Amino acid sequence: MATAVQQAPRTHEEAAAALAAASAEGLSVRIVGGATKLGWGHVTDPAAIELHTSGLDRILEHNAGDLTAELEAGVRLAEAQRAFAEHGQMLALDPPLGGDPGATIGGIVATGDCGPLAHRYGGPRDLVVGARLALSDGTIAHSGGKVIKNVAGYDLAKLFVGSFGTLGLILSVNVRLHAMPAATTTALGSSGDCQALAAAALGLSSAPLELAALDVAWRGGQGGLLARCDGPQARRRGERAARLMADLGLERTEVTADDQGLWERQRAGQRSSSQALVRISTRPSTLASLLRAADACAGTVVGRAALGSIYVELDPDAVGRLREELPPGTVSTVLDAPPATRAELDPWGPAQRPAIELMRRVKMRFDATGTCNPGLFVDRI
């Protein structure tokens, strides 16, 4: 088996030229950032070229006064957060980083990855306000701008969010930032009744608590809610959240300011090294049904209780049954799986098949030669 040629361009022009050359020669390209999600998507044939973004690792601009920044695709999120923290700011993306040196901005955007902060701030689609992109014909395209309110042209940046690198290479993104909170407090409540837990999640999400995050955790018929408050009144609002949890029927409610470990465990539940990990998108009102489906498959659940964005870790042999148990209209995506079973699993599932033809047309429009990450998302579904 031939070894892929590794390239790490250091400028946008070099990256675009590398894609154009590969396209002209009919060579496939695998785009690699921090290599923390290389197993996601279909199992594909090895690419002829691995195009690494490690050379595109600059924070091009940080406008602290405007709460915006421009980051190249190879910038590690952890490094960007440290730079922003010096100005009391943050990029409100908190997916699992996959260890040291960790996930890159480009990889996070390309996979649409996010964590508990999505409850308040949204995911990459909400925080990316512009992008610079390299297409397989060598074109460098621009989308959006450097300000939060921008309506000029097509919003290609959002199209590339979650594209898994199949449309082209993200060179840099313009993002909106937020002020770092002065303090955080988390209220917790538990229940063995999935219906009661779902009802409490609905009640908390509609209460005037200004929650930074509202997560669910569930395993083996028992689970709970985690509601995080931040800012100077974090403790007071956290206590209000705990009282509301009790009023809504949750048990063993408590409040803690030492909450970093709680949220690290929630993020860790979005990955699996030994089991299958399925990301589910559904209506928040179906949370109870989803928890019952996970129980039927001996699955472990973490996720955003008010957004319908849920992660289930389970045995790979149970993925098919989980999909059968899920409420109608639910979309499921297999993210992680053991290497021995990954080729047997359909990453995208039956609910996404009606959109295949549209995705193929978009792929042909941006990458007519099929150069970028071929087969990862569309071609083999």
Tab-separated table of C-alpha atoms in Angstrom:
chain	number	residue	atom	x	y	z
A	1	MET	CA	0.000	0.000	0.000
A	2	ALA	CA	1.480	3.339	-1.082
A	3	THR	CA	2.227	5.891	1.620
A	4	ALA	CA	0.528	9.253	1.240
A	5	VAL	CA	2.757	12.198	0.396
A	6	GLN	CA	2.540	14.709	3.232
A	7	GLN	CA	2.454	18.412	2.484
A	8	ALA	CA	2.200	21.314	4.939
A	9	PRO	CA	1.869	24.603	3.032
A	10	ARG	CA	2.728	27.737	4.966
A	11	THR	CA	0.729	30.267	2.936
A	12	HIS	CA	-2.763	30.384	1.522
A	13	GLU	CA	-1.383	30.578	-1.989
A	14	GLU	CA	0.767	27.475	-1.454
A	15	ALA	CA	-2.234	25.544	-0.137
A	16	ALA	CA	-4.410	26.536	-3.088
A	17	ALA	CA	-1.621	25.629	-5.529
A	18	ALA	CA	-1.211	22.214	-3.882
A	19	LEU	CA	-4.911	21.475	-4.314
A	20	ALA	CA	-4.851	22.654	-7.937
A	21	ALA	CA	-1.833	20.478	-8.741
A	22	ALA	CA	-3.421	17.403	-7.173
A	23	SER	CA	-6.663	18.024	-9.059
A	24	ALA	CA	-4.833	18.410	-12.363
A	25	GLU	CA	-3.015	15.114	-11.817
A	26	GLY	CA	-6.143	13.264	-10.660
A	27	LEU	CA	-4.751	12.688	-7.167
A	28	SER	CA	-6.893	12.454	-4.044
A	29	VAL	CA	-6.188	14.719	-1.055
A	30	ARG	CA	-6.924	14.068	2.609
A	31	ILE	CA	-7.069	17.297	4.610
A	32	VAL	CA	-5.607	16.873	8.103
A	33	GLY	CA	-5.695	19.311	11.007
A	34	GLY	CA	-4.921	18.074	14.524
A	35	ALA	CA	-5.667	14.446	13.504
A	36	THR	CA	-8.161	14.114	16.367
A	37	LYS	CA	-11.098	13.019	14.169
A	38	LEU	CA	-9.465	11.015	11.376
A	39	GLY	CA	-11.790	8.079	12.042
A	40	TRP	CA	-14.977	10.052	11.392
A	41	GLY	CA	-16.918	9.421	8.194
A	42	HIS	CA	-16.724	6.465	5.836
A	43	VAL	CA	-13.695	4.212	5.709
A	44	THR	CA	-11.988	5.319	2.500
A	45	ASP	CA	-9.025	4.300	0.407
A	46	PRO	CA	-5.790	6.017	1.450
A	47	ALA	CA	-5.354	9.388	-0.215
A	48	ALA	CA	-2.389	10.087	-2.470
A	49	ILE	CA	-1.649	13.312	-0.584
A	50	GLU	CA	-2.193	14.358	3.023
A	51	LEU	CA	-2.504	18.130	3.154
A	52	HIS	CA	-1.724	19.213	6.711
A	53	THR	CA	-2.744	22.613	8.050
A	54	SER	CA	0.065	22.668	10.615
A	55	GLY	CA	1.865	25.355	8.595
A	56	LEU	CA	-1.211	27.617	8.712
A	57	ASP	CA	-1.034	28.278	12.438
A	58	ARG	CA	-1.199	32.043	12.875
A	59	ILE	CA	-3.674	34.233	14.723
A	60	LEU	CA	-3.865	36.771	11.916
A	61	GLU	CA	-5.837	39.377	13.782
A	62	HIS	CA	-7.413	39.885	17.209
A	63	ASN	CA	-9.642	42.927	17.469
A	64	ALA	CA	-10.209	42.947	21.204
A	65	GLY	CA	-12.372	46.069	21.051
A	66	ASP	CA	-14.711	44.522	18.486
A	67	LEU	CA	-14.630	41.025	20.038
A	68	THR	CA	-13.556	39.416	16.751
A	69	ALA	CA	-10.517	37.513	15.507
A	70	GLU	CA	-9.154	35.923	12.350
A	71	LEU	CA	-7.511	32.524	12.820
A	72	GLU	CA	-5.771	30.279	10.331
A	73	ALA	CA	-7.071	26.716	10.103
A	74	GLY	CA	-4.082	25.119	11.834
A	75	VAL	CA	-4.330	27.185	15.020
A	76	ARG	CA	-4.949	24.926	18.012
A	77	LEU	CA	-8.086	25.935	19.887
A	78	ALA	CA	-6.271	25.706	23.217
A	79	GLU	CA	-3.608	28.148	21.979
A	80	ALA	CA	-6.216	30.573	20.694
A	81	GLN	CA	-8.063	30.474	24.013
A	82	ARG	CA	-4.881	31.304	25.902
A	83	ALA	CA	-4.274	34.313	23.644
A	84	PHE	CA	-7.844	35.552	24.025
A	85	ALA	CA	-7.798	35.017	27.805
A	86	GLU	CA	-5.024	37.601	28.119
A	87	HIS	CA	-7.689	40.140	27.114
A	88	GLY	CA	-10.448	38.619	29.252
A	89	GLN	CA	-12.093	37.054	26.184
A	90	MET	CA	-12.867	33.598	24.816
A	91	LEU	CA	-14.046	31.812	21.722
A	92	ALA	CA	-17.193	30.083	22.994
A	93	LEU	CA	-16.369	26.694	21.491
A	94	ASP	CA	-15.568	23.892	23.938
A	95	PRO	CA	-15.519	20.513	22.165
A	96	PRO	CA	-13.219	17.733	23.388
A	97	LEU	CA	-9.728	18.675	22.233
A	98	GLY	CA	-8.293	15.167	21.938
A	99	GLY	CA	-5.222	15.638	24.125
A	100	ASP	CA	-1.978	17.429	23.379
A	101	PRO	CA	-1.492	19.264	21.065
A	102	GLY	CA	-5.214	19.037	20.402
A	103	ALA	CA	-7.856	19.960	17.878
A	104	THR	CA	-7.436	22.803	15.393
A	105	ILE	CA	-9.831	25.577	14.503
A	106	GLY	CA	-10.140	24.241	10.951
A	107	GLY	CA	-10.974	20.722	12.073
A	108	ILE	CA	-13.545	21.918	14.600
A	109	VAL	CA	-15.278	24.070	11.996
A	110	ALA	CA	-15.086	21.413	9.266
A	111	THR	CA	-16.796	18.845	11.507
A	112	GLY	CA	-19.207	21.234	13.219
A	113	ASP	CA	-17.882	20.069	16.587
A	114	CYS	CA	-18.919	21.832	19.799
A	115	GLY	CA	-19.542	21.267	23.493
A	116	PRO	CA	-21.819	22.335	26.367
A	117	LEU	CA	-21.420	26.069	25.672
A	118	ALA	CA	-23.513	25.576	22.531
A	119	HIS	CA	-26.566	25.962	24.790
A	120	ARG	CA	-25.996	29.718	25.056
A	121	TYR	CA	-23.570	30.596	22.287
A	122	GLY	CA	-24.376	28.122	19.524
A	123	GLY	CA	-21.861	26.091	17.516
A	124	PRO	CA	-19.335	26.940	14.785
A	125	ARG	CA	-22.087	28.006	12.369
A	126	ASP	CA	-23.114	30.711	14.851
A	127	LEU	CA	-19.626	31.925	15.764
A	128	VAL	CA	-17.936	31.960	12.345
A	129	VAL	CA	-18.699	35.250	10.573
A	130	GLY	CA	-16.395	34.837	7.585
A	131	ALA	CA	-13.827	32.542	6.001
A	132	ARG	CA	-11.117	32.228	3.398
A	133	LEU	CA	-11.297	28.956	1.448
A	134	ALA	CA	-9.151	27.108	-1.097
A	135	LEU	CA	-10.998	25.109	-3.768
A	136	SER	CA	-9.609	22.202	-5.758
A	137	ASP	CA	-9.173	24.315	-8.912
A	138	GLY	CA	-6.784	26.622	-7.048
A	139	THR	CA	-9.340	29.372	-6.405
A	140	ILE	CA	-9.121	31.227	-3.100
A	141	ALA	CA	-12.657	32.236	-2.154
A	142	HIS	CA	-13.764	34.736	0.479
A	143	SER	CA	-17.011	34.681	2.424
A	144	GLY	CA	-18.410	37.082	4.992
A	145	GLY	CA	-16.182	39.606	6.715
A	146	LYS	CA	-14.613	40.598	10.010
A	147	VAL	CA	-17.685	42.057	11.676
A	148	ILE	CA	-20.551	40.266	13.365
A	149	LYS	CA	-23.265	41.782	11.157
A	150	ASN	CA	-22.396	40.980	7.570
A	151	VAL	CA	-24.809	40.225	4.723
A	152	ALA	CA	-22.584	40.580	1.657
A	153	GLY	CA	-22.502	37.649	-0.780
A	154	TYR	CA	-23.170	33.950	-0.306
A	155	ASP	CA	-22.435	32.566	3.145
A	156	LEU	CA	-19.893	29.965	2.060
A	157	ALA	CA	-18.410	29.880	5.561
A	158	LYS	CA	-21.535	28.263	6.971
A	159	LEU	CA	-21.697	25.851	4.026
A	160	PHE	CA	-18.194	24.630	4.883
A	161	VAL	CA	-19.125	24.096	8.554
A	162	GLY	CA	-19.699	20.362	8.904
A	163	SER	CA	-18.523	19.614	5.349
A	164	PHE	CA	-15.775	17.291	6.653
A	165	GLY	CA	-13.287	18.845	4.230
A	166	THR	CA	-15.085	17.441	1.192
A	167	LEU	CA	-15.682	20.812	-0.509
A	168	GLY	CA	-12.238	22.328	-0.140
A	169	LEU	CA	-9.743	23.546	2.432
A	170	ILE	CA	-10.593	26.084	5.107
A	171	LEU	CA	-7.624	28.477	5.151
A	172	SER	CA	-8.799	30.856	7.871
A	173	VAL	CA	-11.961	31.873	9.680
A	174	ASN	CA	-13.219	35.100	11.203
A	175	VAL	CA	-14.919	34.454	14.536
A	176	ARG	CA	-16.877	36.399	17.085
A	177	LEU	CA	-15.613	36.352	20.679
A	178	HIS	CA	-17.242	36.774	24.077
A	179	ALA	CA	-16.122	38.042	27.449
A	180	MET	CA	-14.805	35.419	29.838
A	181	PRO	CA	-17.132	34.943	32.810
A	182	ALA	CA	-15.930	36.138	36.195
A	183	ALA	CA	-17.204	32.994	37.920
A	184	THR	CA	-19.251	29.865	37.278
A	185	THR	CA	-21.641	27.776	39.368
A	186	THR	CA	-23.395	24.542	38.426
A	187	ALA	CA	-26.670	23.210	39.802
A	188	LEU	CA	-27.248	19.461	39.646
A	189	GLY	CA	-30.335	17.313	40.056
A	190	SER	CA	-30.931	13.608	39.469
A	191	SER	CA	-33.815	11.297	38.624
A	192	GLY	CA	-34.497	7.702	37.629
A	193	ASP	CA	-37.546	8.766	35.638
A	194	CYS	CA	-36.615	9.809	32.097
A	195	GLN	CA	-39.969	11.532	31.604
A	196	ALA	CA	-39.454	13.635	34.732
A	197	LEU	CA	-35.919	14.447	33.641
A	198	ALA	CA	-37.124	15.585	30.236
A	199	ALA	CA	-39.866	17.718	31.787
A	200	ALA	CA	-37.349	19.326	34.132
A	201	ALA	CA	-35.054	20.090	31.194
A	202	LEU	CA	-37.922	21.834	29.418
A	203	GLY	CA	-38.759	23.828	32.552
A	204	LEU	CA	-35.169	24.917	33.101
A	205	SER	CA	-34.658	25.881	29.471
A	206	SER	CA	-37.651	28.229	29.561
A	207	ALA	CA	-36.864	29.783	32.962
A	208	PRO	CA	-35.206	33.253	33.084
A	209	LEU	CA	-31.898	31.898	34.403
A	210	GLU	CA	-29.563	32.865	31.527
A	211	LEU	CA	-27.878	29.469	31.658
A	212	ALA	CA	-24.469	29.106	30.030
A	213	ALA	CA	-25.053	25.362	29.618
A	214	LEU	CA	-27.806	22.827	30.278
A	215	ASP	CA	-26.684	19.228	29.894
A	216	VAL	CA	-28.127	15.784	30.483
A	217	ALA	CA	-26.285	12.640	31.593
A	218	TRP	CA	-27.969	9.211	31.636
A	219	ARG	CA	-26.942	5.605	32.088
A	220	GLY	CA	-28.727	2.429	33.142
A	221	GLY	CA	-32.024	4.044	34.071
A	222	GLN	CA	-30.515	6.826	36.157
A	223	GLY	CA	-29.366	10.296	35.229
A	224	GLY	CA	-29.440	13.973	35.901
A	225	LEU	CA	-29.276	17.539	34.666
A	226	LEU	CA	-26.388	19.972	34.954
A	227	ALA	CA	-27.236	23.671	34.717
A	228	ARG	CA	-24.311	26.089	34.608
A	229	CYS	CA	-24.577	29.778	35.441
A	230	ASP	CA	-21.780	32.277	34.941
A	231	GLY	CA	-20.987	35.912	35.659
A	232	PRO	CA	-20.960	37.949	38.874
A	233	GLN	CA	-24.359	36.561	39.971
A	234	ALA	CA	-23.499	32.954	39.132
A	235	ARG	CA	-23.957	31.620	42.676
A	236	ARG	CA	-27.327	33.254	43.201
A	237	ARG	CA	-28.665	32.074	39.850
A	238	GLY	CA	-27.260	28.597	40.437
A	239	GLU	CA	-29.166	28.362	43.712
A	240	ARG	CA	-32.331	29.451	41.910
A	241	ALA	CA	-31.736	26.742	39.319
A	242	ALA	CA	-31.331	24.112	42.064
A	243	ARG	CA	-34.582	25.186	43.721
A	244	LEU	CA	-36.370	24.995	40.377
A	245	MET	CA	-34.953	21.515	39.817
A	246	ALA	CA	-36.417	20.421	43.150
A	247	ASP	CA	-39.766	22.022	42.326
A	248	LEU	CA	-39.758	20.144	39.005
A	249	GLY	CA	-39.319	16.809	40.758
A	250	LEU	CA	-35.582	16.171	40.565
A	251	GLU	CA	-33.821	14.586	43.521
A	252	ARG	CA	-30.586	15.253	45.416
A	253	THR	CA	-30.177	18.754	44.071
A	254	GLU	CA	-26.970	20.617	44.885
A	255	VAL	CA	-24.910	23.611	43.844
A	256	THR	CA	-21.149	23.728	43.326
A	257	ALA	CA	-18.666	26.340	42.160
A	258	ASP	CA	-15.981	23.661	41.761
A	259	ASP	CA	-17.533	22.500	38.503
A	260	GLN	CA	-14.705	22.155	35.976
A	261	GLY	CA	-14.494	18.386	36.438
A	262	LEU	CA	-18.234	17.971	35.875
A	263	TRP	CA	-18.087	19.643	32.485
A	264	GLU	CA	-14.863	17.888	31.500
A	265	ARG	CA	-16.694	14.582	32.011
A	266	GLN	CA	-19.571	15.791	29.858
A	267	ARG	CA	-17.176	16.686	27.057
A	268	ALA	CA	-15.304	13.404	27.476
A	269	GLY	CA	-18.603	11.597	26.896
A	270	GLN	CA	-18.607	12.976	23.345
A	271	ARG	CA	-15.784	10.595	22.389
A	272	SER	CA	-15.152	6.875	22.729
A	273	SER	CA	-11.960	4.871	22.223
A	274	SER	CA	-13.459	1.398	22.614
A	275	GLN	CA	-17.174	1.623	21.774
A	276	ALA	CA	-19.326	3.228	19.099
A	277	LEU	CA	-20.222	6.879	19.642
A	278	VAL	CA	-23.374	8.141	17.906
A	279	ARG	CA	-24.259	11.834	17.645
A	280	ILE	CA	-28.019	12.371	17.534
A	281	SER	CA	-29.923	15.461	16.415
A	282	THR	CA	-33.560	15.500	17.402
A	283	ARG	CA	-36.298	17.727	18.815
A	284	PRO	CA	-35.749	18.584	22.494
A	285	SER	CA	-39.304	17.376	23.169
A	286	THR	CA	-38.238	13.799	22.338
A	287	LEU	CA	-35.588	13.612	25.071
A	288	ALA	CA	-37.487	11.039	27.155
A	289	SER	CA	-37.955	8.758	24.129
A	290	LEU	CA	-34.289	9.063	23.285
A	291	LEU	CA	-33.234	8.112	26.825
A	292	ARG	CA	-35.485	5.051	26.675
A	293	ALA	CA	-33.937	4.106	23.311
A	294	ALA	CA	-30.459	4.382	24.824
A	295	ASP	CA	-31.513	2.206	27.765
A	296	ALA	CA	-32.827	-0.454	25.385
A	297	CYS	CA	-29.336	-0.638	23.851
A	298	ALA	CA	-27.364	-0.346	27.116
A	299	GLY	CA	-26.089	3.039	25.973
A	300	THR	CA	-24.587	5.924	27.938
A	301	VAL	CA	-25.882	9.426	27.177
A	302	VAL	CA	-24.474	12.939	27.457
A	303	GLY	CA	-25.627	16.006	25.599
A	304	ARG	CA	-27.398	19.313	25.333
A	305	ALA	CA	-30.755	18.853	27.064
A	306	ALA	CA	-32.448	21.881	25.487
A	307	LEU	CA	-30.957	21.595	21.987
A	308	GLY	CA	-31.673	17.976	21.103
A	309	SER	CA	-27.962	17.364	20.445
A	310	ILE	CA	-27.172	14.071	22.164
A	311	TYR	CA	-24.241	11.629	22.200
A	312	VAL	CA	-24.758	7.922	22.890
A	313	GLU	CA	-21.897	5.527	23.601
A	314	LEU	CA	-22.782	1.872	23.062
A	315	ASP	CA	-21.635	-1.456	21.685
A	316	PRO	CA	-21.106	-1.242	17.894
A	317	ASP	CA	-23.459	-4.201	17.384
A	318	ALA	CA	-26.256	-2.166	18.981
A	319	VAL	CA	-26.066	0.842	16.615
A	320	GLY	CA	-28.682	-0.604	14.261
A	321	ARG	CA	-31.115	-1.244	17.087
A	322	LEU	CA	-30.584	2.239	18.492
A	323	ARG	CA	-31.507	3.746	15.139
A	324	GLU	CA	-34.662	1.620	15.026
A	325	GLU	CA	-35.647	2.816	18.510
A	326	LEU	CA	-35.102	6.518	17.845
A	327	PRO	CA	-38.106	8.845	17.373
A	328	PRO	CA	-39.140	9.608	13.764
A	329	GLY	CA	-37.222	12.445	12.142
A	330	THR	CA	-34.132	11.869	14.256
A	331	VAL	CA	-30.763	12.151	12.512
A	332	SER	CA	-27.915	9.973	13.778
A	333	THR	CA	-24.225	10.008	12.852
A	334	VAL	CA	-21.644	7.451	13.961
A	335	LEU	CA	-18.546	9.389	14.998
A	336	ASP	CA	-16.246	6.961	16.792
A	337	ALA	CA	-16.045	3.178	16.436
A	338	PRO	CA	-13.400	0.493	16.954
A	339	PRO	CA	-11.318	-0.004	13.780
A	340	ALA	CA	-12.479	-3.615	13.439
A	341	THR	CA	-16.142	-2.601	13.186
A	342	ARG	CA	-16.030	0.845	11.559
A	343	ALA	CA	-16.208	-0.430	7.975
A	344	GLU	CA	-19.423	-2.296	8.800
A	345	LEU	CA	-21.248	0.779	10.141
A	346	ASP	CA	-23.070	3.368	8.052
A	347	PRO	CA	-21.840	6.645	9.571
A	348	TRP	CA	-24.730	8.736	8.302
A	349	GLY	CA	-27.730	6.435	8.731
A	350	PRO	CA	-30.996	6.127	6.791
A	351	ALA	CA	-32.487	9.434	7.941
A	352	GLN	CA	-29.880	11.396	5.945
A	353	ARG	CA	-30.251	9.543	2.642
A	354	PRO	CA	-32.932	11.870	1.159
A	355	ALA	CA	-30.348	14.666	1.151
A	356	ILE	CA	-27.690	12.664	-0.707
A	357	GLU	CA	-28.476	13.971	-4.180
A	358	LEU	CA	-28.352	17.561	-2.970
A	359	MET	CA	-25.020	16.903	-1.276
A	360	ARG	CA	-23.653	15.356	-4.465
A	361	ARG	CA	-24.641	18.437	-6.459
A	362	VAL	CA	-22.951	20.725	-3.935
A	363	LYS	CA	-19.850	18.523	-4.020
A	364	MET	CA	-19.735	18.713	-7.824
A	365	ARG	CA	-20.098	22.488	-7.741
A	366	PHE	CA	-17.142	23.035	-5.394
A	367	ASP	CA	-14.953	20.002	-6.129
A	368	ALA	CA	-15.868	18.659	-9.564
A	369	THR	CA	-12.747	16.484	-9.755
A	370	GLY	CA	-13.499	14.766	-6.440
A	371	THR	CA	-10.094	15.724	-5.089
A	372	CYS	CA	-10.873	16.628	-1.488
A	373	ASN	CA	-11.530	13.816	1.016
A	374	PRO	CA	-13.235	11.628	-1.646
A	375	GLY	CA	-15.743	9.117	-0.335
A	376	LEU	CA	-15.627	10.440	3.235
A	377	PHE	CA	-19.074	11.970	3.206
A	378	VAL	CA	-21.031	11.648	-0.038
A	379	ASP	CA	-19.640	9.269	-2.614
A	380	ARG	CA	-20.086	6.038	-0.712
A	381	ILE	CA	-23.322	6.720	1.135
